[in-house]
Short mmCIF file of C-alpha atoms in Angstrom, two decimals:
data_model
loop_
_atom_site.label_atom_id
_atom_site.label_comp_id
_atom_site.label_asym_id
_atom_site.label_seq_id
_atom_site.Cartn_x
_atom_site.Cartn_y
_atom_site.Cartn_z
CA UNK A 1 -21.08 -19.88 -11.75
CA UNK A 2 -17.59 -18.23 -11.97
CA UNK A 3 -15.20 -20.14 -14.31
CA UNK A 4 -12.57 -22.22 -12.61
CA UNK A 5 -9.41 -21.10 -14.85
CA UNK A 6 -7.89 -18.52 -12.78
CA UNK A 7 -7.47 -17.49 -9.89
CA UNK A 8 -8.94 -14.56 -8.01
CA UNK A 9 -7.01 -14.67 -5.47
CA UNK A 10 -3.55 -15.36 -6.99
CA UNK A 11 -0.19 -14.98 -5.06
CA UNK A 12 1.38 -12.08 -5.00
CA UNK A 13 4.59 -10.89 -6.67
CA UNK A 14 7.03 -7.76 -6.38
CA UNK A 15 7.32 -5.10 -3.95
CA UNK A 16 5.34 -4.96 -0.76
CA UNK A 17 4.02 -1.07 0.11
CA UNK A 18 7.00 -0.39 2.16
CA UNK A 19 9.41 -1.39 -0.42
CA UNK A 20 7.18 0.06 -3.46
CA UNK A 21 7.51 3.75 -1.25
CA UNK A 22 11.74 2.87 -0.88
CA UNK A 23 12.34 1.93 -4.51
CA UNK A 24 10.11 5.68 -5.21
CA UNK A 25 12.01 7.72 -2.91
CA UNK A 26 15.43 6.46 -4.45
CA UNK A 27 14.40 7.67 -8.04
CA UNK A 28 13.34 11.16 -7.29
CA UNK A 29 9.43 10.70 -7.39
CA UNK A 30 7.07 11.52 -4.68
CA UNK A 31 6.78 9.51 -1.29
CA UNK A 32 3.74 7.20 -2.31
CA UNK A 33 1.95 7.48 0.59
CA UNK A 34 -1.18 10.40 -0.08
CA UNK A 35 -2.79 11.18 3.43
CA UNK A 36 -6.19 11.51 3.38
CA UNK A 37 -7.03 15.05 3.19
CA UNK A 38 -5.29 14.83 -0.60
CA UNK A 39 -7.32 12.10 -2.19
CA UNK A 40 -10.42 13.56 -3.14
CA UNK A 41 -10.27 15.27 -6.66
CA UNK A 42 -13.68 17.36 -8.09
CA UNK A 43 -16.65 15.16 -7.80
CA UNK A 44 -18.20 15.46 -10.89
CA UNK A 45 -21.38 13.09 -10.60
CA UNK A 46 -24.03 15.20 -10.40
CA UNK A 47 -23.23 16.87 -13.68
CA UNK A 48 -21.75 13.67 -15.24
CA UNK A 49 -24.20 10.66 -14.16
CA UNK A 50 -22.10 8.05 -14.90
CA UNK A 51 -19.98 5.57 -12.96
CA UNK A 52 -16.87 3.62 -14.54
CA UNK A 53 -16.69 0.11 -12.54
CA UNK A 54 -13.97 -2.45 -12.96
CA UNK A 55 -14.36 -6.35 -12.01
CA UNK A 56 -13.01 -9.63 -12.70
CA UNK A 57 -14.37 -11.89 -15.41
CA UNK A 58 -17.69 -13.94 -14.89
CA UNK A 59 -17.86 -12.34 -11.39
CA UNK A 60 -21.31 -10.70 -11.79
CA UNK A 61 -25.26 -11.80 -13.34
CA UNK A 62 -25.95 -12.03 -16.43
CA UNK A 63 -29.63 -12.43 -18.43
CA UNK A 64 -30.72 -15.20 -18.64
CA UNK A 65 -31.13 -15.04 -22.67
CA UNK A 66 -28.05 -12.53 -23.02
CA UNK A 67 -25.25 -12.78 -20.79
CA UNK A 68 -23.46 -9.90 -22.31
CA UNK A 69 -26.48 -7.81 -19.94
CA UNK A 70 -25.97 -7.36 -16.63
CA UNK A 71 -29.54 -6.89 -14.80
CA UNK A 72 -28.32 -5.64 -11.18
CA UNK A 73 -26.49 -2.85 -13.26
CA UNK A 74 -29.37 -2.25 -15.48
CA UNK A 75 -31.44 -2.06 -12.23
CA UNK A 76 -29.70 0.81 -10.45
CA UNK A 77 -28.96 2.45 -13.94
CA UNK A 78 -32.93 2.35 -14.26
CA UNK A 79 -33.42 3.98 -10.56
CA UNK A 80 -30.81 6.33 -10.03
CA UNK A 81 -30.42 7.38 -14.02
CA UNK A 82 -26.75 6.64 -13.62
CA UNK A 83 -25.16 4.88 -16.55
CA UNK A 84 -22.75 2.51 -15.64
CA UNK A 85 -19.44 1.56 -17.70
CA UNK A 86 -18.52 -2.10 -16.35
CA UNK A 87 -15.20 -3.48 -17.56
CA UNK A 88 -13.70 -6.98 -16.48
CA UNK A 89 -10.50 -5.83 -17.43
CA UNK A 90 -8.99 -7.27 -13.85
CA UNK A 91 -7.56 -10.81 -14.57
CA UNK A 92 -4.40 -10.94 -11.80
CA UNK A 93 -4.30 -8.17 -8.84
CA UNK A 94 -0.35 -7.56 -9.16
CA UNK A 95 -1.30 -7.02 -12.71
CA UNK A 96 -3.66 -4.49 -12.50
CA UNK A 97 -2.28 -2.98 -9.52
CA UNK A 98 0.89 -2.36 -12.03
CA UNK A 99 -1.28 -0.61 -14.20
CA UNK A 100 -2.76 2.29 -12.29
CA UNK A 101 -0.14 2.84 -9.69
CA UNK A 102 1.70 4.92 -11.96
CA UNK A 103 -1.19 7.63 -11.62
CA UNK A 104 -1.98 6.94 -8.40
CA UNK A 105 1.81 7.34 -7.55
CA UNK A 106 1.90 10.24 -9.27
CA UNK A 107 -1.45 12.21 -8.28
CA UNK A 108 -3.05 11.63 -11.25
CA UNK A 109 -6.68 10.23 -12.27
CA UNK A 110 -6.30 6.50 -13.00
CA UNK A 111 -9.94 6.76 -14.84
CA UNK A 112 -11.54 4.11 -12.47
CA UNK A 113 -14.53 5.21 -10.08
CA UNK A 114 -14.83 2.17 -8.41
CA UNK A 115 -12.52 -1.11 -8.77
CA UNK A 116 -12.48 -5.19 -7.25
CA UNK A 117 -9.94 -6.11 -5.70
CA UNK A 118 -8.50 -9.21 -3.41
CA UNK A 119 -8.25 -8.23 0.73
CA UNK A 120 -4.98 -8.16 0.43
CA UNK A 121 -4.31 -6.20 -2.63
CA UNK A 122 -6.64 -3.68 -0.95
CA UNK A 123 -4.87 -3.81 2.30
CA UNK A 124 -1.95 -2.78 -0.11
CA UNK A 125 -4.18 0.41 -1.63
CA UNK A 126 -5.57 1.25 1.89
CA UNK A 127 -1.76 1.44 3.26
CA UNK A 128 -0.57 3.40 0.98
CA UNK A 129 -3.31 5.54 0.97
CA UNK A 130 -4.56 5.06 -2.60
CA UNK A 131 -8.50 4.35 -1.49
CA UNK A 132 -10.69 7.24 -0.23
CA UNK A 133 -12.81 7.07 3.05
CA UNK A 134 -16.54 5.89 1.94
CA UNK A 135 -19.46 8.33 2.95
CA UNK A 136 -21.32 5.39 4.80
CA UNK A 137 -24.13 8.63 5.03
CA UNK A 138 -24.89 7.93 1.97
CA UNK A 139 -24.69 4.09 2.44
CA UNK A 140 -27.78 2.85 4.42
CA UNK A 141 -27.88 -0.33 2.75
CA UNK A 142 -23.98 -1.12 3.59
CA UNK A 143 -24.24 0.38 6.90
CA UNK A 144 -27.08 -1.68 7.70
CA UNK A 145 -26.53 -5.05 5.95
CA UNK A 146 -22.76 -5.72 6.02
CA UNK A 147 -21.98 -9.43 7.50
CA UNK A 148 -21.00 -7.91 10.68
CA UNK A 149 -17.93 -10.60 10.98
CA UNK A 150 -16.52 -8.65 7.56
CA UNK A 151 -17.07 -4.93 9.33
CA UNK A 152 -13.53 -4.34 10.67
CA UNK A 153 -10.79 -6.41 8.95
CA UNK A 154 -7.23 -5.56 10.26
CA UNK A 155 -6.02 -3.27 7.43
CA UNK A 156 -9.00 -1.01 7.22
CA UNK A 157 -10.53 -0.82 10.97
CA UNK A 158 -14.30 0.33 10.75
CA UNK A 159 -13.94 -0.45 6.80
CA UNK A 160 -13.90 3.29 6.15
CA UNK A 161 -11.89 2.84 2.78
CA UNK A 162 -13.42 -0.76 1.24
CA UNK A 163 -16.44 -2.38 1.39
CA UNK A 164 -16.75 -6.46 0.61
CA UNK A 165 -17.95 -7.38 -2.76
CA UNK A 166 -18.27 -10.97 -2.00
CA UNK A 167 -16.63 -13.20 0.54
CA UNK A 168 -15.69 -16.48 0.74
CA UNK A 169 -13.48 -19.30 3.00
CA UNK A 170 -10.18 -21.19 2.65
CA UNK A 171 -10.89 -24.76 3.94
CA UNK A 172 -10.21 -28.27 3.06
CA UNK A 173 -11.52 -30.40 -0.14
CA UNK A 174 -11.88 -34.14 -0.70
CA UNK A 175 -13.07 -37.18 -2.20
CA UNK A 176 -15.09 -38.57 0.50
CA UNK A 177 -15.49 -42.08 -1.43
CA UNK A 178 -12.45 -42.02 -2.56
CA UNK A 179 -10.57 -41.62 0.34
CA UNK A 180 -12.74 -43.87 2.21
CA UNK A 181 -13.44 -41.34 5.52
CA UNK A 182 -14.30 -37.94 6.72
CA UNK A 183 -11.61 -35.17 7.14
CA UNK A 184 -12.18 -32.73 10.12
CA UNK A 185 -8.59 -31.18 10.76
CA UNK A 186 -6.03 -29.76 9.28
CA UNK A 187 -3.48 -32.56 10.81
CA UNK A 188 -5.57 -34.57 8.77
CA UNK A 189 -3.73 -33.71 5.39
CA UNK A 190 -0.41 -34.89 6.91
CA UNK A 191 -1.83 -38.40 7.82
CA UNK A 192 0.52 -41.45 6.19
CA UNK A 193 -2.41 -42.42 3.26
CA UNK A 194 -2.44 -38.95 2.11
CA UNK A 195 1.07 -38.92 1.11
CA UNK A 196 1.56 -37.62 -1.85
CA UNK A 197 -2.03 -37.10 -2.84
CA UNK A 198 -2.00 -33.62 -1.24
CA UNK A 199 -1.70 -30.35 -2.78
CA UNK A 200 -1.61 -26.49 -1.32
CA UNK A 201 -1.84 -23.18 -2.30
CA UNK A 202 1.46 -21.32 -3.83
CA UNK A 203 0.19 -18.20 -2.95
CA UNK A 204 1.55 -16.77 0.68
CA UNK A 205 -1.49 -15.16 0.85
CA UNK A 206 -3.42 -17.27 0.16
CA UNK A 207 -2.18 -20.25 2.26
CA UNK A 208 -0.85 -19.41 5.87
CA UNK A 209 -3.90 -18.29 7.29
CA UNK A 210 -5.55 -22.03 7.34
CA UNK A 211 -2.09 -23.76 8.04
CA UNK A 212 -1.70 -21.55 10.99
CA UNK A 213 -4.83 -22.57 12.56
CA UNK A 214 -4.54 -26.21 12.32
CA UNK A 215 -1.54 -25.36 14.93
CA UNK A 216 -4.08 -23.72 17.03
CA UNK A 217 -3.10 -19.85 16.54
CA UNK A 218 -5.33 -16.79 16.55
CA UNK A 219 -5.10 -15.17 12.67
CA UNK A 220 -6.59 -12.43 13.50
CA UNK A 221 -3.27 -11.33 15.74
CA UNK A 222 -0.31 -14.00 14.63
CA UNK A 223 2.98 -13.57 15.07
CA UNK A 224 6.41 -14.08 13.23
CA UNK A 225 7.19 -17.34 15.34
CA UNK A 226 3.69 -18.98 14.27
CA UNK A 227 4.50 -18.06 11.01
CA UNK A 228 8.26 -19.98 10.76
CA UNK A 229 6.81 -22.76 13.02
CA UNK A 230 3.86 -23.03 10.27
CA UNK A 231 6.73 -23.51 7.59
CA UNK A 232 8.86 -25.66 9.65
CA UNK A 233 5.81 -28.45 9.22
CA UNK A 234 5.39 -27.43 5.57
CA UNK A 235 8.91 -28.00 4.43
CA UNK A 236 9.20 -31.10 6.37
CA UNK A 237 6.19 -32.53 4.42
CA UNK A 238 7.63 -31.42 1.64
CA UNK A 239 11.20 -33.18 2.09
CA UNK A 240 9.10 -36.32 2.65
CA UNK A 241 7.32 -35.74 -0.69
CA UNK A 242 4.14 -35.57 1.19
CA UNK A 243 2.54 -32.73 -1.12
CA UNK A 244 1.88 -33.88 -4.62
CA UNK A 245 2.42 -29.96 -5.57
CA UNK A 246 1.40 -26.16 -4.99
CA UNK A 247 -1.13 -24.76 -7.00
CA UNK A 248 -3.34 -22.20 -8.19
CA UNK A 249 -6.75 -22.50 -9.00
CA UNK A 250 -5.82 -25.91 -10.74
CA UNK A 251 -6.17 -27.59 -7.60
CA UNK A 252 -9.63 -28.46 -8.85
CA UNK A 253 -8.42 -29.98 -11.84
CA UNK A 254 -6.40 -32.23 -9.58
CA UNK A 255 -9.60 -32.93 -7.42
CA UNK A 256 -11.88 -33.59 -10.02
CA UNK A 257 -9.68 -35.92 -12.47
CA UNK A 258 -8.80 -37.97 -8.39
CA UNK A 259 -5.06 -37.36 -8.99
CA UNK A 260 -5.07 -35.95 -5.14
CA UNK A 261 -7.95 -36.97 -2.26
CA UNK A 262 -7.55 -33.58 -0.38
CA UNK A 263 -6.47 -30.18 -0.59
CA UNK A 264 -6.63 -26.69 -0.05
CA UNK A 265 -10.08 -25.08 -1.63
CA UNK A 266 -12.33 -21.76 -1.95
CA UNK A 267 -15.88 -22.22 -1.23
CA UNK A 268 -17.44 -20.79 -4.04
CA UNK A 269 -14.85 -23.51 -6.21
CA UNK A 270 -16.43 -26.12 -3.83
CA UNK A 271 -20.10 -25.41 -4.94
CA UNK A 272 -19.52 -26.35 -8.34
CA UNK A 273 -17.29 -29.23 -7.97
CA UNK A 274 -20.13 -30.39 -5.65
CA UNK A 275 -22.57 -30.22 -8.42
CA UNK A 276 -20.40 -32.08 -10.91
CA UNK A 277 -19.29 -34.82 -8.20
CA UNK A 278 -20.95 -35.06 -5.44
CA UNK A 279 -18.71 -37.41 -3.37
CA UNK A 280 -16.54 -33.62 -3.30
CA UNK A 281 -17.07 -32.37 0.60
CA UNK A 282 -15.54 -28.90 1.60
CA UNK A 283 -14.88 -28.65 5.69
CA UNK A 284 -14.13 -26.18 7.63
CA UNK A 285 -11.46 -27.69 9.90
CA UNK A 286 -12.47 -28.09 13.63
CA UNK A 287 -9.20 -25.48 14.24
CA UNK A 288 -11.06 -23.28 11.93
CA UNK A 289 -10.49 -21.78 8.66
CA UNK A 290 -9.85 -18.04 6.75
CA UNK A 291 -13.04 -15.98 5.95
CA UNK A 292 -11.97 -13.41 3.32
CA UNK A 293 -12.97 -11.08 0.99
CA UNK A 294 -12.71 -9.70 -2.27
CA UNK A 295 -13.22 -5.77 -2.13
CA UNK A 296 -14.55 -2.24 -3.62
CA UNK A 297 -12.80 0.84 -3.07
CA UNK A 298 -12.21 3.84 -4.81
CA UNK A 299 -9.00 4.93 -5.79
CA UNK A 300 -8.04 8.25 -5.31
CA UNK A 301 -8.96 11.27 -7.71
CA UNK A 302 -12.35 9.10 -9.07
CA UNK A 303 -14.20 11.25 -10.63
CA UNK A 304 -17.63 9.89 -10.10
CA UNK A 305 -16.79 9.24 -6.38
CA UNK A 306 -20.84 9.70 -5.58
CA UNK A 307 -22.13 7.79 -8.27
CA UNK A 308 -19.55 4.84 -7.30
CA UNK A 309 -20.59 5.54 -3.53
CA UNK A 310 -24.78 4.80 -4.76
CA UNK A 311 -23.32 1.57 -7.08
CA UNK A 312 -21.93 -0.09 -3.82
CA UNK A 313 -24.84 1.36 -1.53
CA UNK A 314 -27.26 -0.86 -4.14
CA UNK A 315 -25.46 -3.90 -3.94
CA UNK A 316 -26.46 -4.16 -0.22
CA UNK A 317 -29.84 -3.92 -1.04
CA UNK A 318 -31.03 -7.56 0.31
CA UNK A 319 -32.97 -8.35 -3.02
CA UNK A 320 -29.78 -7.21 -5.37
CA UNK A 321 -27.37 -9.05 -2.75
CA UNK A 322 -29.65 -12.17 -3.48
CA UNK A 323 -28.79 -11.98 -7.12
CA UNK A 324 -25.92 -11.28 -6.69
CA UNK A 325 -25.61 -14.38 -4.77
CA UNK A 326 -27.86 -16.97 -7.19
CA UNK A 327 -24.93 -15.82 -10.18
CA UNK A 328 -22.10 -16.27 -8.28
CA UNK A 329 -22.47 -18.78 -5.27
CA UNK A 330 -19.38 -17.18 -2.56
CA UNK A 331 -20.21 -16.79 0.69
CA UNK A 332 -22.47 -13.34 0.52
CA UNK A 333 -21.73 -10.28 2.61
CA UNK A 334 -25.03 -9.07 2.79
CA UNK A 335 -26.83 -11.85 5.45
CA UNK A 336 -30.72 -9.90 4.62
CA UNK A 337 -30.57 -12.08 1.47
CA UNK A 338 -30.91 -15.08 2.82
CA UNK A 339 -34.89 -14.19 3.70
CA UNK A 340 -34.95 -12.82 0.31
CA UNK A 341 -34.35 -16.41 -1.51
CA UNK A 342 -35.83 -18.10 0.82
CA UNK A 343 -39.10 -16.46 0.66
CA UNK A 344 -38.83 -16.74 -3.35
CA UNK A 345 -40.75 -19.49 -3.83
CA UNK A 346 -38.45 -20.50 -6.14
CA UNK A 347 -36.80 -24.59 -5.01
CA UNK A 348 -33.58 -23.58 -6.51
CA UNK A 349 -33.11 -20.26 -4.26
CA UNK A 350 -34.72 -21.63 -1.44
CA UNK A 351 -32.20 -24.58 -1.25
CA UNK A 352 -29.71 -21.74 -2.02
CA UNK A 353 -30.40 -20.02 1.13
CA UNK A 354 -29.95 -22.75 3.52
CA UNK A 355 -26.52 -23.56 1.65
CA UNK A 356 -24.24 -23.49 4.55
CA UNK A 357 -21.45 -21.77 1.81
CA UNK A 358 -23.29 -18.90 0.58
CA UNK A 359 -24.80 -18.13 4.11
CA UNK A 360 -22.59 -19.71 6.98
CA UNK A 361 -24.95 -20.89 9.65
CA UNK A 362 -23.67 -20.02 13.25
CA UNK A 363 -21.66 -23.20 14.06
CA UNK A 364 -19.75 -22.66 10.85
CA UNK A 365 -19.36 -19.18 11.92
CA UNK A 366 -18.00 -19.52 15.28
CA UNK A 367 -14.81 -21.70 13.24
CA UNK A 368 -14.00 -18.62 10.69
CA UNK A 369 -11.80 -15.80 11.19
CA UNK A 370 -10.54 -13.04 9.03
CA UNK A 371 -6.99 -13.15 9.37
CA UNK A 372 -4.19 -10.46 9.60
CA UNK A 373 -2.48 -9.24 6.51
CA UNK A 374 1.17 -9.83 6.26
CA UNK A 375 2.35 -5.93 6.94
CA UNK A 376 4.29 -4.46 4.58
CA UNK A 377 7.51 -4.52 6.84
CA UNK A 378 7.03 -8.16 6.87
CA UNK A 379 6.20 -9.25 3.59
CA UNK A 380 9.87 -9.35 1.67
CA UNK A 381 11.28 -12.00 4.78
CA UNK A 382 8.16 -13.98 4.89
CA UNK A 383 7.23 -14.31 1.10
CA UNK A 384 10.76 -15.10 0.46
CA UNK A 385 11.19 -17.98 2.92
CA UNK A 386 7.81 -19.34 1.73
CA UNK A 387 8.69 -18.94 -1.82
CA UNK A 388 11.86 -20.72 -1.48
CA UNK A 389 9.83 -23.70 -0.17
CA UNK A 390 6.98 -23.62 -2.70
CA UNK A 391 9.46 -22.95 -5.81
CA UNK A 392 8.21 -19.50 -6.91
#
């Protein structure tokens, strides 16, 4: 199980694109956007088998005996007789985005083949034109196994550029005994005995989409309005002291310990607070709630853009996807390994496979959207009216 101590998907800080590409153009250095005819450099897998992949901490099997080995990696190293140089080295996405832009900025190798990022930090690459088109070609397994609801988010139509590494949702958790009743909405948080025993996300990113819908708006194609009108209610609950506070990932801290009874929460954080307590209950709201992803792309000038191509390809195969899946427990992008675990034999995989927050079930489905990014025109005026409520 991934570690609860951080946050994957932490809120973002600084310059959207649009005003990363104004603050270059002011101080002499080249426009930042690279179309896509200048991205590729010299391809050197086939003389070079190797593959340099970057990841977040914990986010990945380990043995079972050793958990400095990674079997899926030692798998595809074993078939393909590509060697594979993993780093967790990404801990915040601002943070590492901070550290390669400079090359990328510059047209220079960043020495990454193939990197994890959240959707929205990749939006941020694929706008700019930092991530090079995928040959789905040479991608079977993706082109036949992707989730089909993750196959053409808003900033990367056709996902041409990124491919999901795992997925998850934004929904509601609670202390069923606790509070004494079920929650089904959104406009349940706001209801007179939750006062003060509430908490949301800080991050913009993070948060709108599933505030949104509990006014009834389409994320996939929002506006400005149902933004302010989604801010409006926020800042009113907030003047009434309504939220206890805006977090990170130490909402589940919060949860666990009973200092709030509901809150914003990430599936895969759900699982395990489920196993520890199991009067915890994640729901997605009736109104519906934000399916997102974390993705892989490769940055411009990768030198082992082939090799990093045949790394993603094998983490759509069905049986790797259902590892995958057992280690890490978010909502899987590859559906095919639900049969897989199912068909193990195993009781802990098969109950894994009908776990309705690794593999959605139809009616959970039909309530999930992937929402919008913020664009980077709008980001400075909406991040800085949210901000200004949360504190940041």
């Amino acid at each position: 199980m991934p570690e609860l101590a951080f946050s994957r998907r932490a809120a973002l800080r600084g310059l959207g694109a649009a005003g990363l590409s104004a603050a270059l153009a002011g101080c002499g250095v080249p426009a930042a956007h690279v179309p896509e005819e200048r991205r590729a450099g010299a391809d050197r897998s086939e003389q070079d088998r190797t593959v340099t992949f970057s990841n977040w901490p914990l986010y990945i099997d380990t043995g079972e005996d050793d958990e400095e080995r990674r079997p899926t990696l030692e798998s595809f190293s074993e078939q393909t007789g590509i060697e594979v140089r993993y780093t967790e080295e990404i801990n915040d996405n601002d943070e590492f985005f901070g550290k390669i832009s400079p090359a990328l900025m510059n047209r220079q190798e960043t020495g990454h083949d193939l990197v994890v990022v959240s959707d929205w930090m990749a939006a941020r690459f694929v706008h700019l034109g930092w991530a090079q088109k995928m040959d789905r070609s040479a991608q079977s397994h993706v082109s036949r196994h992707l989730d089909p609801q993750l196959r053409s988010p808003a900033f990367d139509e056709g996902r041409l550029h990124t491919v999901p590494w795992q997925s998850g949702i934004t929904g509601i958790a609670y202390n069923r005994r606790a509070l004494g009743r079920e929650i089904r909405s959104v406009a349940d948080l706001w209801r007179p005995e939750l006062a003060g025993r509430v908490t949301l996300f800080s991050g913009l990113d993070e948060s709108f989409a599933l505030l949104m819908q509990g006014n009834g708006v389409d994320v996939t194609r929002w506006t400005e309005s149902d933004f302010h009108r989604m801010c409006d209610q926020v800042e009113e609950a907030v003047r009434r002291r309504h939220i206890r506070r805006f977090t990170g990932n130490d909402y589940t801290s919060d949860l666990s310990k009973g200092d709030v009874l509901a809150c914003q929460a990430y599936s895969g954080d759900a699982v395990q607070l489920q196993a520890d307590n199991p009067d915890i209950e994640f729901v997605v709201p009736e109104e519906g709630a934000e399916l997102w992803s974390e993705s892989l792309l490769v940055p411009n000038l990768a030198r082992h853009k082939a090799n990093a191509e045949a790394l993603v390809d094998h983490y759509y195969r069905p049986e790797v996807a259902a590892e995958l899946a057992v280690a890490v427990n978010y909502v899987c992008p590859v559906p095919a390994a639900r049969e897989v675990l199912a068909g193990s034999g195993v009781r802990e995989r098969a109950e894994l496979a009908e776990h309705p927050l690794v593999f959605p079930d139809g009616a959970m489905r039909a309530r999930l959207a992937v929402a919008r990014d913020v664009s980077a025109a709008e980001r400075r005026s909406l991040a800085r009216r949210w901000n200004a409520i949360v504190g940041l």
